[in-house]
Short mmCIF file of C-alpha atoms and ligand atoms in Angstrom, two decimals:
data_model
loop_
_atom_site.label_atom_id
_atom_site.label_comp_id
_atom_site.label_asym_id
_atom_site.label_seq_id
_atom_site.Cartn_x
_atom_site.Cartn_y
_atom_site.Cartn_z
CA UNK A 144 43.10 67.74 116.81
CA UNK A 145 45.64 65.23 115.80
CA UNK A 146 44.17 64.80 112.12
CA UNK A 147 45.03 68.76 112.02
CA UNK A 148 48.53 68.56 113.69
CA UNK A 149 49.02 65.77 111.00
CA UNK A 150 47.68 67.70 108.19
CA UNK A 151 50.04 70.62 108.73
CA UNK A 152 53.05 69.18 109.28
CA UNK A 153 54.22 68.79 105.50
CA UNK A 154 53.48 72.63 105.98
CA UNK A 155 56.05 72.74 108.99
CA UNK A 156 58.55 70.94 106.98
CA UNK A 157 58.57 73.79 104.46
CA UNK A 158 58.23 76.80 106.32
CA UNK A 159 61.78 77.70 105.84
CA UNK A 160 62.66 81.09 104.19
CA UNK A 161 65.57 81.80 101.47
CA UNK A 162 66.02 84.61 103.19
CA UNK A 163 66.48 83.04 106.38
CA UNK A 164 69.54 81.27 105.70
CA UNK A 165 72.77 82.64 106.74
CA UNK A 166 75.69 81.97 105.67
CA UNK A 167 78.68 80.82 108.56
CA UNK A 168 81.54 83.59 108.94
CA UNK A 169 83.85 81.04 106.90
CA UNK A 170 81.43 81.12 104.07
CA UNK A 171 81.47 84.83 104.21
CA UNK A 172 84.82 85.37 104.69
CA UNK A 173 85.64 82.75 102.01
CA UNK A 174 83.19 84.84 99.13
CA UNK A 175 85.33 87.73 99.80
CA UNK A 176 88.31 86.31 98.97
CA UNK A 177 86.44 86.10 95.35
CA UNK A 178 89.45 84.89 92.94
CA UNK A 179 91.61 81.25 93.93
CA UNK A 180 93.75 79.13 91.56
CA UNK A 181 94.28 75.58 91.47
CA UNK A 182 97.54 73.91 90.34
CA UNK A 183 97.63 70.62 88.47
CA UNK A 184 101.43 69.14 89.07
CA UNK A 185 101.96 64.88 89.40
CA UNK A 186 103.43 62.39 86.47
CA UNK A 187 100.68 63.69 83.65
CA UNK A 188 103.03 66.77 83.44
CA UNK A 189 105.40 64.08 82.34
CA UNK A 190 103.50 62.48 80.22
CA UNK A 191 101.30 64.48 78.14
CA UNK A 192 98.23 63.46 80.16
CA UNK A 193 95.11 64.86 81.80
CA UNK A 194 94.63 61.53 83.59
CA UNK A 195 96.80 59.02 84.46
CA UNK A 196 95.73 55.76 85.16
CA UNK A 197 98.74 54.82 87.91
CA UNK A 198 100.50 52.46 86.06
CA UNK A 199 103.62 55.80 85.63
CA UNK A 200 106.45 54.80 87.44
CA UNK A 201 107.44 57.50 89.81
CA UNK A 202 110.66 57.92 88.01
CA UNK A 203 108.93 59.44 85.60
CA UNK A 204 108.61 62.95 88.21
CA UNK A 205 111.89 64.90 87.86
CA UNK A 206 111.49 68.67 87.84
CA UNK A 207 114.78 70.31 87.55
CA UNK A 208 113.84 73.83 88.57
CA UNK A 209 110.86 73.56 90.51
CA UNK A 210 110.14 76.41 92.69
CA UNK A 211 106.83 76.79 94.43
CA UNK A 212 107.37 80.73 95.05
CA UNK A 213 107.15 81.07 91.10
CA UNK A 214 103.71 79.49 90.89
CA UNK A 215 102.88 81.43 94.17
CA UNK A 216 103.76 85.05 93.14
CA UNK A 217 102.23 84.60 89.41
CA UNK A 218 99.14 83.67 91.06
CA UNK A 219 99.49 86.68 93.15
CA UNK A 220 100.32 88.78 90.52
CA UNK A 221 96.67 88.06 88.68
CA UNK A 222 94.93 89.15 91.80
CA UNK A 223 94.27 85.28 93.30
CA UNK A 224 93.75 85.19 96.90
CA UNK A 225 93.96 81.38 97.21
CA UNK A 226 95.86 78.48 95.75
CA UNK A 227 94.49 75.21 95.93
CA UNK A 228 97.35 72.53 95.26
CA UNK A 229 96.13 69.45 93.70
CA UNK A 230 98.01 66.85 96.26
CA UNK A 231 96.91 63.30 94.66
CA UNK A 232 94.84 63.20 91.46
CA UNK A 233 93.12 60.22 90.19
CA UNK A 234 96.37 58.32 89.18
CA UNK A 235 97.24 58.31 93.37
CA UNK A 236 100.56 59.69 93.04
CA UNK A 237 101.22 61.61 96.03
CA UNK A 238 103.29 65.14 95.87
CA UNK A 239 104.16 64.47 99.31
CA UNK A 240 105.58 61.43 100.96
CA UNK A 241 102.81 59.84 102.52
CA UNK A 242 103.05 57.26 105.11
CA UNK A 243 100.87 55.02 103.85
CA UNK A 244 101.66 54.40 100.33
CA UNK A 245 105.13 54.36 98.19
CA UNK A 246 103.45 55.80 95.10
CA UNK A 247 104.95 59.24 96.21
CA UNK A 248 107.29 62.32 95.46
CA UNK A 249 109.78 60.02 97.88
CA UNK A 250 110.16 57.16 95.53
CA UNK A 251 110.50 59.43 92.93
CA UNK A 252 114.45 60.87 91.59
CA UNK A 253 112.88 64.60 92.50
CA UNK A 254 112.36 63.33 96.15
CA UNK A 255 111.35 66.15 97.96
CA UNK A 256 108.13 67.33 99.30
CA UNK A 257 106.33 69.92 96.90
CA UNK A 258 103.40 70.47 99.11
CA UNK A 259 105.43 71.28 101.52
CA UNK A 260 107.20 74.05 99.30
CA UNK A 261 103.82 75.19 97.98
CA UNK A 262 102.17 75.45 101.19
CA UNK A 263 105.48 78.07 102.36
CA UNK A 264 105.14 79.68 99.87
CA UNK A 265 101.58 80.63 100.31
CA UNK A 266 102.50 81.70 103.97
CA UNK A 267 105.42 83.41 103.29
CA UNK A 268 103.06 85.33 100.35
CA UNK A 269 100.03 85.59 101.96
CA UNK A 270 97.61 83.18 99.87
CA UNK A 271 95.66 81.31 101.53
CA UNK A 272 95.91 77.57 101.05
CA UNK A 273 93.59 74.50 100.05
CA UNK A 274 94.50 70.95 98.93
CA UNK A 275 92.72 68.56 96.41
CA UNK A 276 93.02 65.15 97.47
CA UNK A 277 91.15 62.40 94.50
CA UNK A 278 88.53 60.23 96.44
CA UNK A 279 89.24 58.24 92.70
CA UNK A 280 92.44 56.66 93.44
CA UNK A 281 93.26 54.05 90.15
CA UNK A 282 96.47 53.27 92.42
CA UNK A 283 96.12 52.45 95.28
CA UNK A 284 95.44 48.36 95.80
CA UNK A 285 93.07 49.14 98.77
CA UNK A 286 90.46 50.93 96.32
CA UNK A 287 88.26 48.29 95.46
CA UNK A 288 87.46 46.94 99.60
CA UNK A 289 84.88 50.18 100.46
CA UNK A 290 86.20 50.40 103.91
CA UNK A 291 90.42 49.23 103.55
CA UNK A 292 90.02 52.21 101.08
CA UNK A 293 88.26 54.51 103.14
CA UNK A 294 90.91 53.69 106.14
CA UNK A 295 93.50 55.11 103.39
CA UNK A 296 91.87 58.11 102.57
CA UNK A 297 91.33 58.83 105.95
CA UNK A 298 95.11 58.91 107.04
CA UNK A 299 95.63 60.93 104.29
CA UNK A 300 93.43 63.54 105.37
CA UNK A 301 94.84 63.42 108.83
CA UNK A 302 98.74 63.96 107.42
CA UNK A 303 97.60 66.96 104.90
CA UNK A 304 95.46 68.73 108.09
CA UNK A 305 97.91 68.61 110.31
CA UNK A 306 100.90 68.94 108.51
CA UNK A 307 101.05 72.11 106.14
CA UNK A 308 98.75 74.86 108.14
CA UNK A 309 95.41 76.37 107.93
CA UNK A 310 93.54 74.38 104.85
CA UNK A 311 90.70 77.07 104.06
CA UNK A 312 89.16 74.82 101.57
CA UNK A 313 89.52 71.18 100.80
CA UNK A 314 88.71 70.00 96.88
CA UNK A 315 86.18 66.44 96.65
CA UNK A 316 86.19 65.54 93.16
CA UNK A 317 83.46 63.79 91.97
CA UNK A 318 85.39 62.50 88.99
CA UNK A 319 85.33 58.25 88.12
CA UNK A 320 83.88 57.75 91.45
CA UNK A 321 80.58 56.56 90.39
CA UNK A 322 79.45 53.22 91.70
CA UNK A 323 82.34 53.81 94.69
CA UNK A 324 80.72 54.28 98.21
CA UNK A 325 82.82 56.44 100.57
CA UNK A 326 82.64 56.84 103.95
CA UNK A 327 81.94 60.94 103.63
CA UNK A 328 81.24 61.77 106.74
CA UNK A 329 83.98 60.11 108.20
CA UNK A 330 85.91 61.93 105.98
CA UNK A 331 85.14 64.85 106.89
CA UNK A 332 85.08 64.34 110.94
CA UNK A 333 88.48 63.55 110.23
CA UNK A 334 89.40 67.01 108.22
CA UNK A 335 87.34 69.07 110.95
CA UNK A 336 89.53 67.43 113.41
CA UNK A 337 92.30 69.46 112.73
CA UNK A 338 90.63 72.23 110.70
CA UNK A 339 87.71 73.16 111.99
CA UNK A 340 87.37 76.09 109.75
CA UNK A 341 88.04 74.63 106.14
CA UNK A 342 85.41 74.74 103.60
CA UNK A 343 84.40 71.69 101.36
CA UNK A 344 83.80 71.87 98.17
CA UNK A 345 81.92 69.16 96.44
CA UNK A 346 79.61 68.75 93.25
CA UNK A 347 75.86 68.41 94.62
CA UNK A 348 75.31 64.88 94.08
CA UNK A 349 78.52 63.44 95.71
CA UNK A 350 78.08 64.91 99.09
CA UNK A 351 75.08 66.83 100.65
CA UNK A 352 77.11 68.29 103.17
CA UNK A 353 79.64 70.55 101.27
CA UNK A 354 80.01 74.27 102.39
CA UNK A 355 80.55 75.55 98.43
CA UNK A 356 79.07 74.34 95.18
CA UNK A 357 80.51 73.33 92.07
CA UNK A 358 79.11 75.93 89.44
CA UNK A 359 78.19 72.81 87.16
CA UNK A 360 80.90 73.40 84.20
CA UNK A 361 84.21 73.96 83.64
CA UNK A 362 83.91 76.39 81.25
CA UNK A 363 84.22 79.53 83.74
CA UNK A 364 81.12 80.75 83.97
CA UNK A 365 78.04 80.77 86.57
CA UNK A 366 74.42 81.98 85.77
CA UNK A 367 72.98 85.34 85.90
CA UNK A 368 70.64 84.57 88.42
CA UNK A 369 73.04 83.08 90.83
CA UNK A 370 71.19 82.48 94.39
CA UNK A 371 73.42 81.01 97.42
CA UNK A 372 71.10 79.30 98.93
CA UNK A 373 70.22 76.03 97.40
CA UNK A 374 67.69 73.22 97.66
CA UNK A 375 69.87 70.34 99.24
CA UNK A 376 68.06 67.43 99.59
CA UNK A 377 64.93 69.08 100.74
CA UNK A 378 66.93 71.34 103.22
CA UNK A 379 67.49 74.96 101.94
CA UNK A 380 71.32 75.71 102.44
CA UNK A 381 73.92 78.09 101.80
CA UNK A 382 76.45 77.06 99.23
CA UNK A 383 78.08 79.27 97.16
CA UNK A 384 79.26 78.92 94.01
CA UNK A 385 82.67 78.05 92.59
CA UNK A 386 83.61 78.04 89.31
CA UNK A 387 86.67 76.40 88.07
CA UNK A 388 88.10 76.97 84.34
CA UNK A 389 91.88 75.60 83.39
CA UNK A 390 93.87 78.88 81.89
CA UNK A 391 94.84 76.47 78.88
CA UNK A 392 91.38 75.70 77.36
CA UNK A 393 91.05 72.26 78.15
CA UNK A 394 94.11 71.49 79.78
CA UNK A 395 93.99 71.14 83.45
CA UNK A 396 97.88 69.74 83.41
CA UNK A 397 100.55 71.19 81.35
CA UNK A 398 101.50 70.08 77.97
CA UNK A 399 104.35 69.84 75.33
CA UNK A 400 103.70 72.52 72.54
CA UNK A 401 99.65 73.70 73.81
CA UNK A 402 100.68 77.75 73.84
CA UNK A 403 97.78 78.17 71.60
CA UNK A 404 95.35 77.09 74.37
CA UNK A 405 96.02 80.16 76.79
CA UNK A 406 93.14 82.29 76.69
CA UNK A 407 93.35 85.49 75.93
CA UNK A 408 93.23 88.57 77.58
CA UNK A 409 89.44 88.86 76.69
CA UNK A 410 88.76 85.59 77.37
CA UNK A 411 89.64 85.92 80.89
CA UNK A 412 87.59 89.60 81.26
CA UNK A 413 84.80 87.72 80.10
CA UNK A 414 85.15 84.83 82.74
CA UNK A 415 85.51 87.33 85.02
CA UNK A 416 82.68 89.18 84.74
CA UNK A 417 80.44 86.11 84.28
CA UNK A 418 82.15 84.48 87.66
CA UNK A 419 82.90 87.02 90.13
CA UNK A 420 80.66 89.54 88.72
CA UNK A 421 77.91 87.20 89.31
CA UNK A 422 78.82 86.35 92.60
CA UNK A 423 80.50 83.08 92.12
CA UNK A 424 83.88 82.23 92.75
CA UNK A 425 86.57 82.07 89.93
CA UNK A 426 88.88 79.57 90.54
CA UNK A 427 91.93 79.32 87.22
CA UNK A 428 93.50 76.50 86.95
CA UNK A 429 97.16 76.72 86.68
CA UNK A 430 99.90 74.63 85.19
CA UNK A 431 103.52 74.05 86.27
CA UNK A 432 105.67 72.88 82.91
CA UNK A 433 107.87 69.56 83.27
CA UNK A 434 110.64 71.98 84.51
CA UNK A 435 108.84 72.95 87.54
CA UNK A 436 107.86 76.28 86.62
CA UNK A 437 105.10 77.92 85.12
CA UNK A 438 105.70 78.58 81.79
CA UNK A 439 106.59 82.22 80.78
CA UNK A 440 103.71 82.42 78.57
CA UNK A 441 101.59 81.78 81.75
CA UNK A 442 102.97 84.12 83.67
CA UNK A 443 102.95 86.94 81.47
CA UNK A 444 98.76 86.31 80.91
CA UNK A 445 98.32 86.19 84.61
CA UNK A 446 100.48 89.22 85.37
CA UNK A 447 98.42 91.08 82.51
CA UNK A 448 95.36 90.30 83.74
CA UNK A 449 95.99 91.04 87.60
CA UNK A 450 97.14 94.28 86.15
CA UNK A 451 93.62 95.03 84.20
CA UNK A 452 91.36 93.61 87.24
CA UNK A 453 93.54 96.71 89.30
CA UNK A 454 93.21 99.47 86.49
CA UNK A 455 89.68 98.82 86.22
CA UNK A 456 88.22 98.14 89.47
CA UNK A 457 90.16 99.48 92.31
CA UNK A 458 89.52 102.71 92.03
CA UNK A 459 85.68 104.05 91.35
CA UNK A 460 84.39 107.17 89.23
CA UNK A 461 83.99 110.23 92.00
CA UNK A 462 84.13 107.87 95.06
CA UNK A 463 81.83 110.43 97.71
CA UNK A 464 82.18 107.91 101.20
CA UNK A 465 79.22 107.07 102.84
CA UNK A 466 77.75 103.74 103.16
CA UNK A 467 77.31 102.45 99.79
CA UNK A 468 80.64 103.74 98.78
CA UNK A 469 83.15 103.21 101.34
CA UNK A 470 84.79 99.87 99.92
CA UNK A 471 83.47 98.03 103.67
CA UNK A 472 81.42 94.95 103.31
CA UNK A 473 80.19 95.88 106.71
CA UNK A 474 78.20 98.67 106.36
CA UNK A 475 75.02 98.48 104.04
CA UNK A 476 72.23 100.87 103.43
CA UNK A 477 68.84 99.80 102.85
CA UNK A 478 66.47 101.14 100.17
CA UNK A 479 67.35 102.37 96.54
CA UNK A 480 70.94 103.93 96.67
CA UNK A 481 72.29 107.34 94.48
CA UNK A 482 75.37 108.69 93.82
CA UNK A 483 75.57 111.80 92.63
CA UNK A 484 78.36 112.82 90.58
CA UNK A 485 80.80 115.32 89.18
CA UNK A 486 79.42 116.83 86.39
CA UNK A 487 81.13 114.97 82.84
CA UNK A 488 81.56 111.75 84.87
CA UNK A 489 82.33 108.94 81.96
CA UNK A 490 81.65 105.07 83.19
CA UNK A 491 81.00 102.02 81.64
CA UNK A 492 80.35 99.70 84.72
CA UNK A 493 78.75 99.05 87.67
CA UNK A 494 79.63 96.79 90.46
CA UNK A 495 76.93 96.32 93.59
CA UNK A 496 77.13 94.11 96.35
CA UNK A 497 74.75 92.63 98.93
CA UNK A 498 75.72 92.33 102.68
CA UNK A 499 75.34 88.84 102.77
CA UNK A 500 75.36 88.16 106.42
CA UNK A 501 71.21 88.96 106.45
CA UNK A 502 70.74 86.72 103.48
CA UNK A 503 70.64 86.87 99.76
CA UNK A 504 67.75 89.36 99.04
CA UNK A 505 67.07 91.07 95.62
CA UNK A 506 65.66 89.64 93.00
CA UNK A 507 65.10 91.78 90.56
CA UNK A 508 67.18 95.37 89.67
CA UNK A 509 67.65 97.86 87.24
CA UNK A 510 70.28 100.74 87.05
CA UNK A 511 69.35 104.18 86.15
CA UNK A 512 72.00 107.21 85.06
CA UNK A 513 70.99 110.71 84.88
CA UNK A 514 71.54 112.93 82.18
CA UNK A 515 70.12 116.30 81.36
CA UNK A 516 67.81 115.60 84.26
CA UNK A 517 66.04 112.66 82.89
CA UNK A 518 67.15 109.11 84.25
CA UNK A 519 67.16 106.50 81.61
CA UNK A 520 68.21 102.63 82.12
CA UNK A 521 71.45 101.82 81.44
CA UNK A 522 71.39 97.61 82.90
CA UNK A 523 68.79 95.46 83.98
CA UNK A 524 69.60 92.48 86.38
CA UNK A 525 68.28 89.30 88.56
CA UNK A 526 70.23 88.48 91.88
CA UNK A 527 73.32 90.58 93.02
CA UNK A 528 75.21 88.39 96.17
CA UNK A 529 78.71 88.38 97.05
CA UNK A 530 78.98 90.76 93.89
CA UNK A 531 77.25 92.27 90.44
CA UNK A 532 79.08 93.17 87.80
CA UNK A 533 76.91 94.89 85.14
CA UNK A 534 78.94 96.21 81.51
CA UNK A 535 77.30 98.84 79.48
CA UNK A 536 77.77 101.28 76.71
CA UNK A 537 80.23 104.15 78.42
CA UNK A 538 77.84 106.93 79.35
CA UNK A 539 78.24 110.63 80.96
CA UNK A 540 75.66 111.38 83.21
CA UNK A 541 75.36 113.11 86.84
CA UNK A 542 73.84 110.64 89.01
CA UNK A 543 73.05 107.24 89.01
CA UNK A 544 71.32 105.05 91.05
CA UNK A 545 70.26 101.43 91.94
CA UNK A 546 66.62 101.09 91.83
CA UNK A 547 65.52 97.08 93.14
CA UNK A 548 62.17 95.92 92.00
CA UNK A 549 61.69 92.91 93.54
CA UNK A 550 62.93 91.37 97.03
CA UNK A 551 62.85 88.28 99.13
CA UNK A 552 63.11 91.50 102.45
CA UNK A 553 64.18 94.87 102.49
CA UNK A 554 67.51 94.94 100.61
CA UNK A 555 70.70 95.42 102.09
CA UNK A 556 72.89 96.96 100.25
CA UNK A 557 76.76 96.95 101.07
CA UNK A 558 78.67 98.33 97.79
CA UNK A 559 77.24 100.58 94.55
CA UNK A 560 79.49 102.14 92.47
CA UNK A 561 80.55 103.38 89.04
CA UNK A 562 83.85 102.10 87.09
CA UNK A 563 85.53 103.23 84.02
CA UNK A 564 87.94 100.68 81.92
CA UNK A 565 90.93 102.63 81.33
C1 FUL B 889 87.88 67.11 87.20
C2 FUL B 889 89.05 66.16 87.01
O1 FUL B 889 88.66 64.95 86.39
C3 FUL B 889 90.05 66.90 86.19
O2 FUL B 889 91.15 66.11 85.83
C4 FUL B 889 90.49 68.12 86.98
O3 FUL B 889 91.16 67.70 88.15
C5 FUL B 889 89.27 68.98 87.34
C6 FUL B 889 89.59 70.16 88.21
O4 FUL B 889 88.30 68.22 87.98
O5 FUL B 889 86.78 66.51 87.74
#
């Protein structure tokens, strides 16, 4: 009996289901808020630097015009739902005036607090907020004793949580911190202390216990098949995807004379469509010039593409109600969904999304559109999540409908429709 109990337990060990795994409300309500930026401001901006190695005197940081609303409303204006402010990057310099180091905006001639600002503005604007705090810290003395250094890190956590608001997600980069042993969990205690509901995002291999996944590059784009749940560390869990990608190829932090590195309009449809409309998050990386502001350039790309997101996806072709139509992530129908149309419909687009709080199910689609009375295929897909966005040839047709062909359980189906670029 005990040689059989033995024998299945690898079995046991196993026996857990994609489809079983749920993701927590903060997960879901965090996938809905699809589209966050992040905002790269500190003495690099000064410099001409991606990464400083914090040897810049503070004096360096002057802004003459800062003004956090800016940043906040040309965010908004793209469509973002989020802003995560980058409050110490790997040189240590500190945008707010930390207790426990002078390497801050304090000792600097700007002096004031600009997480402060940014996190009012995101309240008074209604984006939700995040912070970025460098476990890679090349200033602070305490970095090279393990635990004096984790001691640090762990104040600062406690000042950003329970200083500026609700954090909804708080950024671990894995960045020059190989060989360094942190105290994570700690860490993270800590954070939940004071905000129990933020969401950590981590790359895989620095911290088994983050809530959302780094995509894997930075090059704003996640892969087809994009499942939420994930093999971590032998334990299937839920971790969505999020996929950050600087606005200036390249350029995380602003730079003298670097116009030519704002992507284009297309550029960003693309990234789009191969982020959020493959159920990952998009997070753009944003930023602020050596005045304090986002540069003009900046804002008019963000404001353009905000405006193209709206024109093309807010409203759908023929919207009828019912469940698969009615814009609520709530209500799902199961099965194969169609939507019949006005007759001379013209769309070039479908979006479909899953109701996620079941579990991730399909595996396998295709899309059909009727014309004449004979369906033909018009996209083929994998896995559909959070959200599918599938581009095709524009097409008139009567009908069209979502046909799965293969399934982890009987699909759930919260969103189909039909979309026309203008
Ligand atoms: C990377 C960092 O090294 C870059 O400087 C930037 O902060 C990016 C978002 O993450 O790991």
């Amino acid at each position: 009996m005990l040689r059989w109990t033995l024998a299945l337990l690898p079995l046991l060990a196993f026996a857990q289901n994609v489809v079983d795994v749920r993701p927590s409300p903060q997960q879901i309500a965090w996938q809905q808020l699809e589209f966050g930026v992040l905002i790269h401001f500190g003495t690099n901006t000064f410099l001409d630097r991606e990464w400083g190695d914090g040897t810049a005197s503070p004096d360096v940081f002057n802004p003459t015009a800062l003004d956090a609303e800016q940043w906040v409303t040309a965010a908004k204006a793209a469509g973002a739902r989020y802003l995560i402010m980058v409050a110490k990057h790997h040189d240590g310099f500190c945008l707010w005036p930390s207790r426990h180091t002078k390497y801050t905006v304090a000792a600097s001639p700007y002096k004031k607090d600009v997480l402060r600002q940014v996190s009012d503005a995101c309240q008074k604007h209604g984006l939700q907020f995040g912070v970025y705090l460098s476990p890679w810290d090349r200033n602070a003395p305490a970095y090279s004793d393990n635990k004096a250094y984790d001691d640090y890190y762990t104040r600062q956590i406690t000042e950003l949580a329970s200083r500026y608001g609700p954090i909804t997600e708080f950024w671990l980069d894995g960045a020059g911190s190989e060989g360094h042993v942190y105290d994570f969990r700690r860490y993270i205690r800590q954070l939940r202390t004071y905000q129990p509901n933020a969401l950590i995002f981590a790359s895989l291999d620095l911290l088994p216990h983050a809530d959302i996944r780094w995509v894997g590059n930075e090059a704003g784009y996640a892969p087809e098949e994009n499942w939420n749940v994930i093999d971590g560390y032998e334990v299937l869990r839920w971790r969505p995807a999020e996929a950050d990608t600087p606005l200036r190829k390249g350029h995380w932090f602003w730079h003298p004379n670097a116009e030519s590195r704002l992507k284009s309009l297309d550029e960003l449809k693309d990234m789009y469509h191969k982020t959020a409309g493959r159920g990952a998050q998009l997070v753009l990386g944003l930023a602020p010039d050596n005045r304090g502001l986002m540069p003009e350039v900046d804002v008019a790309r963000l404001a353009e593409f905000g405006a193209w997101i709206r024109n093309t996806y807010q409203k759908p072709v023929n919207p009828q109600g019912g469940q698969v139509t009615d814009g609520d992530p709530e209500t799902w129908f199961e099965g194969n969904p169609v939507l019949q149309l006005k007759p001379g419909a013209r769309f070039d687009r479908a979006v479909i999304q899953e109701y996620l709080a079941e579990g991730q199910r399909v595996r396998r689609y295709r899309i059909e559109a009727r014309q004449n009375g004979q369906w033909k295929t018009i996209a083929r897909g994998s896995t559909i999540g959070h959200k599918k966005i599938d581009l095709f040839d524009p097409i008139t047709a009567d009908a069209v409908r979502l046909i799965i062909e293969a399934q982890l359980a009987p699909p759930r189906i919260a969103e189909f429709n039909v979309y026309l670029e203008p």
